[in-house]
CSV table of C-alpha atoms in Angstrom, one decimal:
chain,number,residue,atom,x,y,z
A,1,LEU,CA,-6.3,44.6,-37.4
A,2,SER,CA,-5.7,42.5,-34.3
A,3,ILE,CA,-8.6,42.1,-31.8
A,4,ALA,CA,-7.6,43.3,-28.3
A,5,TYR,CA,-8.3,40.9,-25.5
A,6,ASN,CA,-11.5,42.0,-23.8
A,7,SER,CA,-13.9,39.3,-22.5
A,8,ASN,CA,-16.8,41.8,-22.7
A,9,ASP,CA,-16.1,42.9,-26.3
A,10,GLU,CA,-18.6,41.4,-28.8
A,11,ALA,CA,-16.0,41.4,-31.6
A,12,PHE,CA,-13.5,39.6,-29.4
A,13,ILE,CA,-16.1,37.0,-28.3
A,14,SER,CA,-17.2,36.5,-31.9
A,15,HIS,CA,-13.6,36.0,-33.0
A,16,ILE,CA,-13.1,33.4,-30.2
A,17,GLU,CA,-16.3,31.6,-31.2
A,18,ASP,CA,-15.0,31.3,-34.8
A,19,ILE,CA,-11.9,29.4,-33.7
A,20,ILE,CA,-13.4,27.1,-31.1
A,21,PRO,CA,-13.3,23.5,-32.5
A,22,LYS,CA,-16.5,21.5,-32.7
A,23,GLY,CA,-14.9,18.5,-31.1
A,24,ILE,CA,-11.8,16.9,-29.6
A,25,ILE,CA,-10.4,13.4,-29.3
A,26,PHE,CA,-8.9,12.2,-26.0
A,27,TYR,CA,-6.8,9.1,-26.7
A,28,GLY,CA,-4.4,7.0,-24.6
A,29,PRO,CA,-4.2,3.7,-22.7
A,30,PRO,CA,-7.2,2.4,-20.7
A,31,GLY,CA,-7.6,3.9,-17.2
A,32,THR,CA,-5.7,7.1,-17.7
A,33,GLY,CA,-8.8,9.4,-17.2
A,34,LYS,CA,-10.0,10.3,-20.7
A,35,THR,CA,-13.7,10.2,-19.7
A,36,LEU,CA,-12.9,12.0,-16.5
A,37,PHE,CA,-11.3,14.8,-18.4
A,38,ALA,CA,-14.4,15.0,-20.6
A,39,LYS,CA,-16.7,15.2,-17.6
A,40,GLY,CA,-14.4,17.9,-16.2
A,41,ILE,CA,-14.8,20.1,-19.3
A,42,ALA,CA,-18.6,19.8,-19.0
A,43,GLU,CA,-18.5,20.7,-15.3
A,44,ALA,CA,-16.2,23.7,-16.0
A,45,ILE,CA,-18.6,25.3,-18.5
A,46,ASN,CA,-21.7,24.3,-16.5
A,47,ALA,CA,-23.0,22.2,-19.4
A,48,THR,CA,-25.4,19.2,-19.6
A,49,VAL,CA,-23.3,16.1,-20.2
A,50,TYR,CA,-24.3,13.1,-22.3
A,51,ILE,CA,-21.9,10.1,-21.9
A,52,ILE,CA,-22.6,7.6,-24.5
A,53,SER,CA,-20.9,4.2,-24.8
A,54,GLY,CA,-20.3,3.4,-28.5
A,55,PRO,CA,-22.2,0.0,-28.5
A,56,GLU,CA,-25.3,1.7,-27.0
A,57,LEU,CA,-26.0,3.5,-30.3
A,58,LYS,CA,-25.9,0.4,-32.4
A,59,SER,CA,-28.9,-1.6,-33.2
A,60,LYS,CA,-29.7,-4.8,-35.2
A,61,TRP,CA,-32.4,-2.9,-37.0
A,62,VAL,CA,-31.5,-1.1,-40.3
A,63,GLY,CA,-31.3,2.7,-39.8
A,64,GLU,CA,-31.8,2.6,-36.1
A,65,GLY,CA,-28.2,3.4,-35.3
A,66,GLU,CA,-28.4,6.6,-37.4
A,67,ALA,CA,-31.7,7.5,-35.8
A,68,ASN,CA,-30.1,7.1,-32.4
A,69,ILE,CA,-27.4,9.6,-33.4
A,70,ARG,CA,-30.0,12.1,-34.7
A,71,ARG,CA,-32.0,11.9,-31.5
A,72,LEU,CA,-28.9,12.3,-29.3
A,73,PHE,CA,-27.8,15.5,-31.1
A,74,ALA,CA,-31.4,16.9,-31.1
A,75,ARG,CA,-31.6,16.4,-27.4
A,76,ALA,CA,-28.1,18.0,-26.9
A,77,ARG,CA,-29.2,21.1,-28.9
A,78,ALA,CA,-32.4,21.3,-26.8
A,79,THR,CA,-30.5,21.3,-23.5
A,80,ALA,CA,-27.5,23.5,-24.7
A,81,PRO,CA,-25.0,24.3,-23.5
A,82,SER,CA,-24.2,20.6,-23.6
A,83,VAL,CA,-21.3,18.2,-24.0
A,84,ILE,CA,-21.6,14.9,-25.8
A,85,VAL,CA,-19.0,12.3,-24.8
A,86,PHE,CA,-18.6,9.3,-27.0
A,87,ASP,CA,-16.8,6.7,-24.9
A,88,GLU,CA,-15.1,3.9,-27.0
A,89,PHE,CA,-15.5,6.3,-30.0
A,90,ASP,CA,-13.7,3.8,-32.3
A,91,SER,CA,-16.7,1.5,-32.0
A,92,VAL,CA,-19.0,4.3,-33.3
A,93,ALA,CA,-16.8,5.7,-36.0
A,94,PRO,CA,-14.3,3.1,-37.3
A,95,ALA,CA,-12.5,3.8,-40.5
A,96,ARG,CA,-14.6,3.0,-43.6
A,97,THR,CA,-13.4,0.6,-46.3
A,98,SER,CA,-14.5,0.5,-49.9
A,99,GLY,CA,-14.6,-3.3,-50.1
A,100,ALA,CA,-17.0,-4.0,-47.2
A,101,HIS,CA,-20.5,-5.3,-48.2
A,102,ASP,CA,-21.7,-7.2,-45.1
A,103,GLY,CA,-24.7,-5.7,-43.2
A,104,ALA,CA,-22.8,-4.9,-40.0
A,105,MET,CA,-20.1,-2.9,-41.9
A,106,GLU,CA,-22.6,-1.1,-44.0
A,107,SER,CA,-24.5,-0.1,-40.9
A,108,SER,CA,-21.3,1.2,-39.3
A,109,HIS,CA,-20.6,3.2,-42.4
A,110,SER,CA,-24.1,4.7,-42.2
A,111,MET,CA,-23.5,5.7,-38.6
A,112,VAL,CA,-20.2,7.4,-39.5
A,113,ASN,CA,-22.0,9.3,-42.3
A,114,GLN,CA,-24.7,10.4,-40.0
A,115,LEU,CA,-22.2,11.6,-37.4
A,116,LEU,CA,-20.3,13.6,-40.1
A,117,THR,CA,-23.7,15.2,-41.2
A,118,GLU,CA,-24.4,16.2,-37.6
A,119,MET,CA,-21.0,17.7,-37.1
A,120,ASP,CA,-21.1,19.6,-40.3
A,121,GLY,CA,-24.5,21.0,-39.4
A,122,PHE,CA,-23.2,22.7,-36.2
A,123,ARG,CA,-23.6,26.5,-36.0
A,124,LYS,CA,-21.5,28.5,-33.6
A,125,GLU,CA,-24.7,29.7,-31.8
A,126,GLU,CA,-25.5,26.0,-31.0
A,127,LEU,CA,-23.6,25.5,-27.8
A,128,VAL,CA,-22.9,21.8,-28.3
A,129,PHE,CA,-19.4,20.3,-27.9
A,130,VAL,CA,-18.5,16.8,-28.8
A,131,ILE,CA,-15.7,14.7,-27.2
A,132,GLY,CA,-14.6,11.3,-28.3
A,133,THR,CA,-12.4,9.0,-26.1
A,134,THR,CA,-10.5,6.0,-27.6
A,135,ASN,CA,-7.7,3.7,-26.9
A,136,PHE,CA,-7.1,3.3,-30.7
A,137,PRO,CA,-7.0,6.7,-32.5
A,138,GLN,CA,-5.6,5.0,-35.6
A,139,ALA,CA,-8.9,3.0,-35.9
A,140,LEU,CA,-11.0,6.2,-36.4
A,141,ASP,CA,-12.3,7.3,-39.7
A,142,PRO,CA,-9.9,9.9,-41.2
A,143,ALA,CA,-12.9,12.1,-42.3
A,144,LEU,CA,-13.7,12.8,-38.6
A,145,LEU,CA,-10.2,14.1,-37.9
A,146,ARG,CA,-10.0,16.7,-40.5
A,147,PRO,CA,-10.1,20.5,-39.6
A,148,GLY,CA,-13.6,21.6,-38.7
A,149,ARG,CA,-14.6,18.4,-37.0
A,150,PHE,CA,-12.3,16.6,-34.4
A,151,GLU,CA,-9.3,18.7,-35.3
A,152,TYR,CA,-7.7,18.5,-31.8
A,153,GLN,CA,-6.4,15.1,-30.7
A,154,ILE,CA,-5.0,15.2,-27.2
A,155,GLU,CA,-3.1,12.3,-25.7
A,156,ILE,CA,-3.8,11.3,-22.1
A,157,PRO,CA,-0.7,9.2,-21.3
A,158,PHE,CA,0.3,7.1,-18.3
A,159,PRO,CA,0.9,9.3,-15.2
A,160,GLU,CA,4.5,10.2,-14.5
A,161,TRP,CA,6.1,10.6,-11.1
A,162,GLU,CA,4.5,13.9,-10.0
A,163,ASP,CA,1.1,12.8,-11.5
A,164,ARG,CA,1.1,9.5,-9.6
A,165,LYS,CA,2.1,11.3,-6.4
A,166,ALA,CA,-0.8,13.7,-6.8
A,167,ILE,CA,-3.3,10.9,-7.6
A,168,LEU,CA,-2.1,8.9,-4.6
A,169,ASN,CA,-2.5,11.9,-2.3
A,170,LEU,CA,-6.1,12.4,-3.7
A,171,TYR,CA,-7.1,8.8,-3.0
A,172,ASN,CA,-5.3,8.8,0.4
A,173,LEU,CA,-7.7,11.6,1.4
A,174,LYS,CA,-10.7,10.1,-0.2
A,175,HIS,CA,-10.3,6.7,1.4
A,176,ARG,CA,-8.9,8.1,4.7
A,177,THR,CA,-5.9,5.7,4.7
A,178,GLU,CA,-3.8,8.3,6.7
A,179,LEU,CA,-0.6,7.6,4.7
A,180,SER,CA,2.3,9.8,5.6
A,181,LYS,CA,4.3,11.9,3.1
A,182,GLU,CA,7.1,9.4,3.3
A,183,ASN,CA,4.6,6.5,2.6
A,184,ILE,CA,3.3,8.4,-0.4
A,185,GLU,CA,6.8,9.0,-1.7
A,186,THR,CA,7.6,5.3,-1.3
A,187,LEU,CA,4.4,4.3,-3.2
A,188,THR,CA,5.1,6.8,-5.9
A,189,SER,CA,8.5,5.2,-6.5
A,190,TRP,CA,7.1,1.7,-6.1
A,191,THR,CA,4.5,2.3,-8.8
A,192,GLU,CA,7.1,3.2,-11.4
A,193,ARG,CA,7.3,-0.5,-12.1
A,194,LEU,CA,5.1,-2.4,-14.5
A,195,PHE,CA,1.7,-3.8,-13.5
A,196,GLU,CA,0.7,-7.5,-13.9
A,197,ASN,CA,-0.1,-7.3,-17.6
A,198,SER,CA,3.1,-5.4,-18.4
A,199,SER,CA,1.2,-2.1,-18.4
A,200,ARG,CA,2.2,0.9,-16.4
A,201,TYR,CA,0.2,2.2,-13.4
A,202,THR,CA,-2.8,4.3,-14.3
A,203,GLY,CA,-5.2,6.3,-12.1
A,204,ASP,CA,-7.4,3.2,-11.9
A,205,HIS,CA,-4.5,1.1,-10.7
A,206,LEU,CA,-3.6,3.6,-8.1
A,207,ASP,CA,-7.2,3.8,-6.8
A,208,ALA,CA,-7.3,0.0,-6.6
A,209,LEU,CA,-4.0,0.1,-4.7
A,210,ILE,CA,-5.3,2.5,-2.0
A,211,ARG,CA,-8.6,0.6,-1.8
A,212,SER,CA,-6.6,-2.5,-1.1
A,213,LEU,CA,-4.7,-0.7,1.6
A,214,LYS,CA,-8.1,0.4,3.1
A,215,ARG,CA,-9.3,-3.2,3.2
A,216,TYR,CA,-6.1,-4.2,4.9
A,217,LEU,CA,-6.6,-1.5,7.6
A,218,ILE,CA,-10.2,-2.6,8.2
A,219,ASN,CA,-9.1,-6.3,8.5
A,220,LYS,CA,-6.4,-5.4,10.9
A,221,LYS,CA,-8.7,-3.0,12.8
A,222,LEU,CA,-6.2,-0.2,12.3
A,223,VAL,CA,-6.7,3.5,11.6
A,224,LYS,CA,-3.2,4.0,10.0
A,225,LEU,CA,0.0,2.0,9.5
A,226,ASP,CA,3.3,2.5,11.1
A,227,ASP,CA,6.4,2.0,8.9
A,228,GLU,CA,6.8,-1.7,9.8
A,229,GLU,CA,3.1,-2.5,9.1
A,230,PHE,CA,3.3,-0.4,5.9
A,231,ASN,CA,6.2,-2.4,4.6
A,232,THR,CA,4.4,-5.7,5.5
A,233,TRP,CA,1.4,-4.6,3.4
A,234,LEU,CA,3.6,-3.5,0.5
A,235,LYS,CA,5.3,-6.9,0.4
A,236,LEU,CA,1.9,-8.5,0.0
A,237,GLN,CA,1.4,-6.5,-3.2
A,238,THR,CA,4.6,-7.7,-4.7
A,239,LYS,CA,5.1,-10.8,-6.6
A,240,THR,CA,8.4,-12.2,-5.4
A,241,HIS,CA,10.7,-15.0,-6.5
A,242,THR,CA,12.7,-17.1,-4.1
A,243,LEU,CA,16.3,-17.1,-5.5
A,244,THR,CA,19.2,-19.3,-4.5
A,245,ASN,CA,22.5,-17.6,-3.6
A,246,ASP,CA,24.0,-18.7,-6.9
A,247,GLU,CA,21.0,-17.2,-8.9
A,248,GLU,CA,21.4,-13.9,-7.1
A,249,LYS,CA,25.0,-13.8,-8.0
A,250,VAL,CA,24.2,-14.3,-11.7
A,251,ILE,CA,21.5,-11.6,-11.7
A,252,ALA,CA,23.8,-9.2,-9.8
A,253,ILE,CA,26.6,-9.7,-12.2
A,254,HIS,CA,24.3,-9.3,-15.2
A,255,GLU,CA,22.8,-6.0,-14.0
A,256,ALA,CA,26.3,-4.8,-13.0
A,257,GLY,CA,27.4,-5.5,-16.6
A,258,HIS,CA,24.7,-3.3,-18.0
A,259,THR,CA,25.4,-0.5,-15.5
A,260,MET,CA,29.2,-0.6,-16.3
A,261,MET,CA,28.4,0.0,-20.0
A,262,TYR,CA,26.4,3.1,-19.1
A,263,ARG,CA,29.6,4.2,-17.2
A,264,LYS,CA,31.7,3.5,-20.3
A,265,TYR,CA,29.6,5.8,-22.5
A,266,ASN,CA,29.2,8.6,-19.9
A,267,ARG,CA,25.5,7.8,-19.6
A,268,LEU,CA,25.2,7.1,-15.9
A,269,ASP,CA,22.8,10.1,-15.5
A,270,GLU,CA,20.2,8.1,-17.4
A,271,VAL,CA,20.2,5.4,-14.7
A,272,LYS,CA,17.4,5.8,-12.1
A,273,LYS,CA,18.1,2.6,-10.1
A,274,VAL,CA,19.6,-0.9,-10.3
A,275,THR,CA,17.9,-3.7,-8.5
A,276,ILE,CA,17.9,-7.5,-8.1
A,277,GLU,CA,14.4,-7.4,-6.4
A,278,SER,CA,11.7,-8.8,-8.6
A,279,GLY,CA,8.8,-6.5,-9.2
A,280,ILE,CA,5.2,-7.3,-9.7
A,281,THR,CA,6.2,-8.7,-13.1
A,282,ASP,CA,8.4,-11.7,-13.7
A,283,VAL,CA,11.5,-9.6,-14.2
A,284,LEU,CA,14.2,-10.8,-11.8
A,285,GLY,CA,16.4,-7.7,-11.9
A,286,MET,CA,16.7,-4.5,-13.9
A,287,VAL,CA,18.5,-1.3,-14.7
A,288,GLU,CA,15.8,1.3,-14.7
A,289,ILE,CA,16.5,4.4,-16.8
A,290,ASN,CA,15.1,7.8,-17.6
A,291,ILE,CA,13.9,7.5,-21.1
A,292,LYS,CA,15.1,10.4,-23.3
A,293,GLU,CA,12.1,11.8,-25.2
A,294,ASN,CA,11.9,13.9,-28.4
A,295,HIS,CA,14.8,12.2,-30.1
A,296,ASN,CA,14.8,13.6,-33.7
A,297,PHE,CA,17.4,11.0,-34.8
A,298,TYR,CA,20.1,8.7,-33.6
A,299,THR,CA,23.7,8.7,-34.7
A,300,GLU,CA,25.7,5.5,-35.5
A,301,ASN,CA,27.6,6.0,-32.2
A,302,ASP,CA,24.2,6.3,-30.3
A,303,LEU,CA,23.1,2.9,-31.7
A,304,ARG,CA,26.4,1.2,-31.1
A,305,SER,CA,26.4,2.3,-27.5
A,306,ASN,CA,22.8,0.9,-27.1
A,307,ILE,CA,24.0,-2.4,-28.5
A,308,ALA,CA,27.0,-2.4,-26.1
A,309,ILE,CA,24.7,-1.7,-23.1
A,310,ALA,CA,22.4,-4.5,-24.2
A,311,LEU,CA,25.3,-6.9,-24.4
A,312,GLY,CA,26.8,-5.8,-21.1
A,313,GLY,CA,24.9,-8.4,-19.0
A,314,TYR,CA,25.6,-11.2,-21.4
A,315,VAL,CA,29.4,-10.5,-21.5
A,316,ALA,CA,29.6,-9.9,-17.7
A,317,GLU,CA,28.2,-13.4,-17.1
A,318,LYS,CA,30.6,-14.9,-19.6
A,319,ILE,CA,33.6,-13.2,-18.0
A,320,ILE,CA,32.8,-14.0,-14.4
A,321,PHE,CA,31.1,-17.5,-14.7
A,322,THR,CA,32.5,-18.6,-18.2
A,323,GLN,CA,28.9,-19.4,-19.2
A,324,VAL,CA,25.7,-17.4,-19.7
A,325,SER,CA,22.1,-17.8,-18.5
A,326,THR,CA,18.8,-17.6,-20.2
A,327,GLY,CA,18.3,-14.1,-18.7
A,328,SER,CA,20.0,-12.5,-21.7
A,329,TYR,CA,17.1,-13.4,-24.1
A,330,ASN,CA,15.6,-9.9,-24.3
A,331,ASP,CA,19.0,-8.2,-24.4
A,332,LEU,CA,20.2,-10.3,-27.3
A,333,SER,CA,16.9,-9.7,-29.2
A,334,SER,CA,17.3,-5.9,-28.6
A,335,ALA,CA,20.9,-5.9,-29.8
A,336,THR,CA,20.2,-7.9,-32.9
A,337,LYS,CA,17.2,-5.7,-33.9
A,338,ILE,CA,19.3,-2.5,-33.5
A,339,ALA,CA,22.2,-4.0,-35.6
A,340,GLU,CA,19.7,-5.3,-38.2
A,341,ASP,CA,18.1,-1.8,-38.5
A,342,MET,CA,21.6,-0.2,-38.9
A,343,VAL,CA,22.4,-2.5,-41.9
A,344,VAL,CA,19.0,-2.7,-43.5
A,345,PHE,CA,17.6,0.8,-43.2
A,346,TYR,CA,20.4,3.2,-42.2
A,347,GLY,CA,23.4,2.3,-44.3
A,348,MET,CA,25.6,1.8,-41.3
A,349,GLY,CA,27.0,-1.6,-42.2
A,350,ASN,CA,30.4,-2.2,-43.9
A,351,LEU,CA,28.8,-2.3,-47.4
A,352,ASN,CA,29.9,0.5,-49.7
A,353,VAL,CA,26.5,0.7,-51.4
A,354,PRO,CA,24.3,3.5,-49.7
A,355,ARG,CA,20.9,1.8,-50.0
A,356,ASN,CA,17.9,0.6,-48.0
A,357,TYR,CA,17.5,-3.2,-48.0
A,358,GLY,CA,13.9,-3.2,-46.7
A,359,ASP,CA,10.8,-4.0,-48.6
A,360,GLN,CA,7.7,-1.8,-49.1
A,361,GLU,CA,6.3,-2.9,-45.7
A,362,GLY,CA,9.5,-1.8,-43.9
A,363,LYS,CA,10.7,-5.4,-43.4
A,364,VAL,CA,13.9,-7.0,-44.4
A,365,ASN,CA,13.8,-8.0,-48.0
A,366,PRO,CA,14.5,-11.8,-47.9
A,367,PHE,CA,16.3,-11.6,-51.3
A,368,PHE,CA,19.2,-9.8,-49.5
A,369,ASN,CA,19.4,-12.1,-46.4
A,370,ASN,CA,22.7,-13.7,-47.5
A,371,LEU,CA,24.2,-10.3,-48.0
A,372,ILE,CA,23.1,-8.4,-44.9
A,373,SER,CA,23.3,-11.2,-42.3
A,374,PRO,CA,27.1,-11.2,-42.3
A,375,GLN,CA,27.1,-7.4,-41.9
A,376,ILE,CA,24.8,-7.7,-38.8
A,377,ASP,CA,27.1,-10.4,-37.3
A,378,ALA,CA,30.1,-8.2,-37.9
A,379,ILE,CA,28.6,-5.3,-36.0
A,380,LEU,CA,27.6,-7.5,-33.1
A,381,LEU,CA,31.0,-9.2,-32.9
A,382,GLU,CA,32.9,-5.9,-33.1
A,383,ILE,CA,30.9,-4.3,-30.3
A,384,LYS,CA,31.0,-7.5,-28.2
A,385,GLU,CA,34.8,-7.3,-28.3
A,386,GLU,CA,34.7,-3.7,-27.1
A,387,VAL,CA,32.5,-4.8,-24.2
A,388,ILE,CA,34.7,-7.7,-23.3
A,389,ASN,CA,37.8,-5.5,-23.3
A,390,TYR,CA,36.2,-2.8,-21.1
A,391,LEU,CA,34.7,-5.2,-18.6
A,392,ASN,CA,38.0,-7.2,-18.4
A,393,GLU,CA,39.9,-4.0,-17.7
A,394,ASN,CA,37.4,-3.1,-15.0
A,395,LYS,CA,36.7,-6.6,-13.7
A,396,SER,CA,37.4,-5.8,-10.0
A,397,LEU,CA,35.0,-2.8,-10.2
A,398,LEU,CA,32.4,-5.0,-11.9
A,399,GLN,CA,32.6,-7.6,-9.1
A,400,LEU,CA,32.6,-4.8,-6.4
A,401,PHE,CA,29.4,-3.3,-7.8
A,402,ALA,CA,27.7,-6.7,-8.0
A,403,ASP,CA,28.6,-7.5,-4.4
A,404,LEU,CA,27.1,-4.2,-3.2
A,405,LEU,CA,24.0,-4.9,-5.2
A,406,ILE,CA,23.6,-8.3,-3.5
A,407,GLN,CA,24.1,-6.6,-0.1
A,408,LYS,CA,21.7,-3.7,-0.6
A,409,ARG,CA,19.3,-5.3,-3.2
A,410,THR,CA,18.6,-1.9,-4.8
A,411,LEU,CA,21.0,1.0,-5.6
A,412,ASN,CA,19.8,4.6,-6.2
A,413,PRO,CA,21.7,7.1,-8.5
A,414,ASP,CA,23.8,8.5,-5.7
A,415,GLU,CA,24.9,5.1,-4.6
A,416,ILE,CA,25.7,4.0,-8.2
A,417,LYS,CA,27.8,7.1,-8.9
A,418,GLU,CA,29.6,6.8,-5.6
A,419,ILE,CA,30.8,3.3,-6.2
A,420,LEU,CA,31.5,3.6,-9.9
A,421,GLY,CA,33.4,6.9,-9.3
A,422,LYS,CA,34.5,9.3,-12.0
A,423,GLN,CA,33.1,8.4,-15.4
A,424,VAL,CA,35.7,7.6,-18.0
């Protein structure tokens, strides 16, 4: 018999208690708010919260780490309802290995065993909930992740557009920076780029950005920024490169070549913007796309079009300038890797034998290098010819697009579709 939903019914409450997990894992990159979410859960259920950094539990004394865990759980039970939050959980409960005999590793094993004992000793009437946060879920001991322990693992990813906008609005109010809706929209778009260490913007980065703005306001003795002053401040946050006119032309043609190949394969809807403005990273220009998620598989045509798009910049430079720049390094690496995977793992080369040429570690078996290398070259050369033919047929449009890119610096989707016209 199903149990009807009734929050006052004892049978229903008992049923819910039976299926509540003992613990959950929040995982994701640093600065995305994993610990903040854990605190939010404790606050929502009006529970005592214990936030423990992994290294705090460790000790140089034998048995002291396990004793620290026992004391922590005893205290949590005494003050229930309570939430224990293990920050940097992978330092408390790393995967155990059978071959480890040094003291530090054996101590770590003992702490994992003690934690498993405490988790298995939970009774549903003991209102203690355990949360672990980690940047490396793959480093956790598998025994902790089985059902009945930390059976829920929830990813806290980098914030997307709407998330960043909400976070910026929150810090705008908190720090009283008086940014307008238009300023917030601009910052939301601006923070789509990569940060200094090639990481995406997190909540911590956004907080730091608004705090930087607040310091700027104080130094300038301003309450808020007008549009001109806002743009001045924003430029101070951007690492720029001084390019010569000739360098700009090369970059514009390169990015135009990539974009034209999106046009060829009717994939312009994927393009978010094309720019020759350097971001906060060392990238001099880019075609920014909406990444398609939840791909179950790729067809051979999908992979071939990805290679063609990667080669678009290289070929465009060759057509217009009869030589290429060093800016094609990443593109060539990407195209080569895709072609290699097609031959080695997916049976998409010109060989008649339907087999996988990788080793047990998923790498190219060197025994077959002489066989598969010509097949990789054949795919790249064939697709390169397709790209050359297409860009030569549309050379005037390629040049027109590059000229507009130099003029406007950045083109949005509407501007891109307007100049490239009907897709073919």
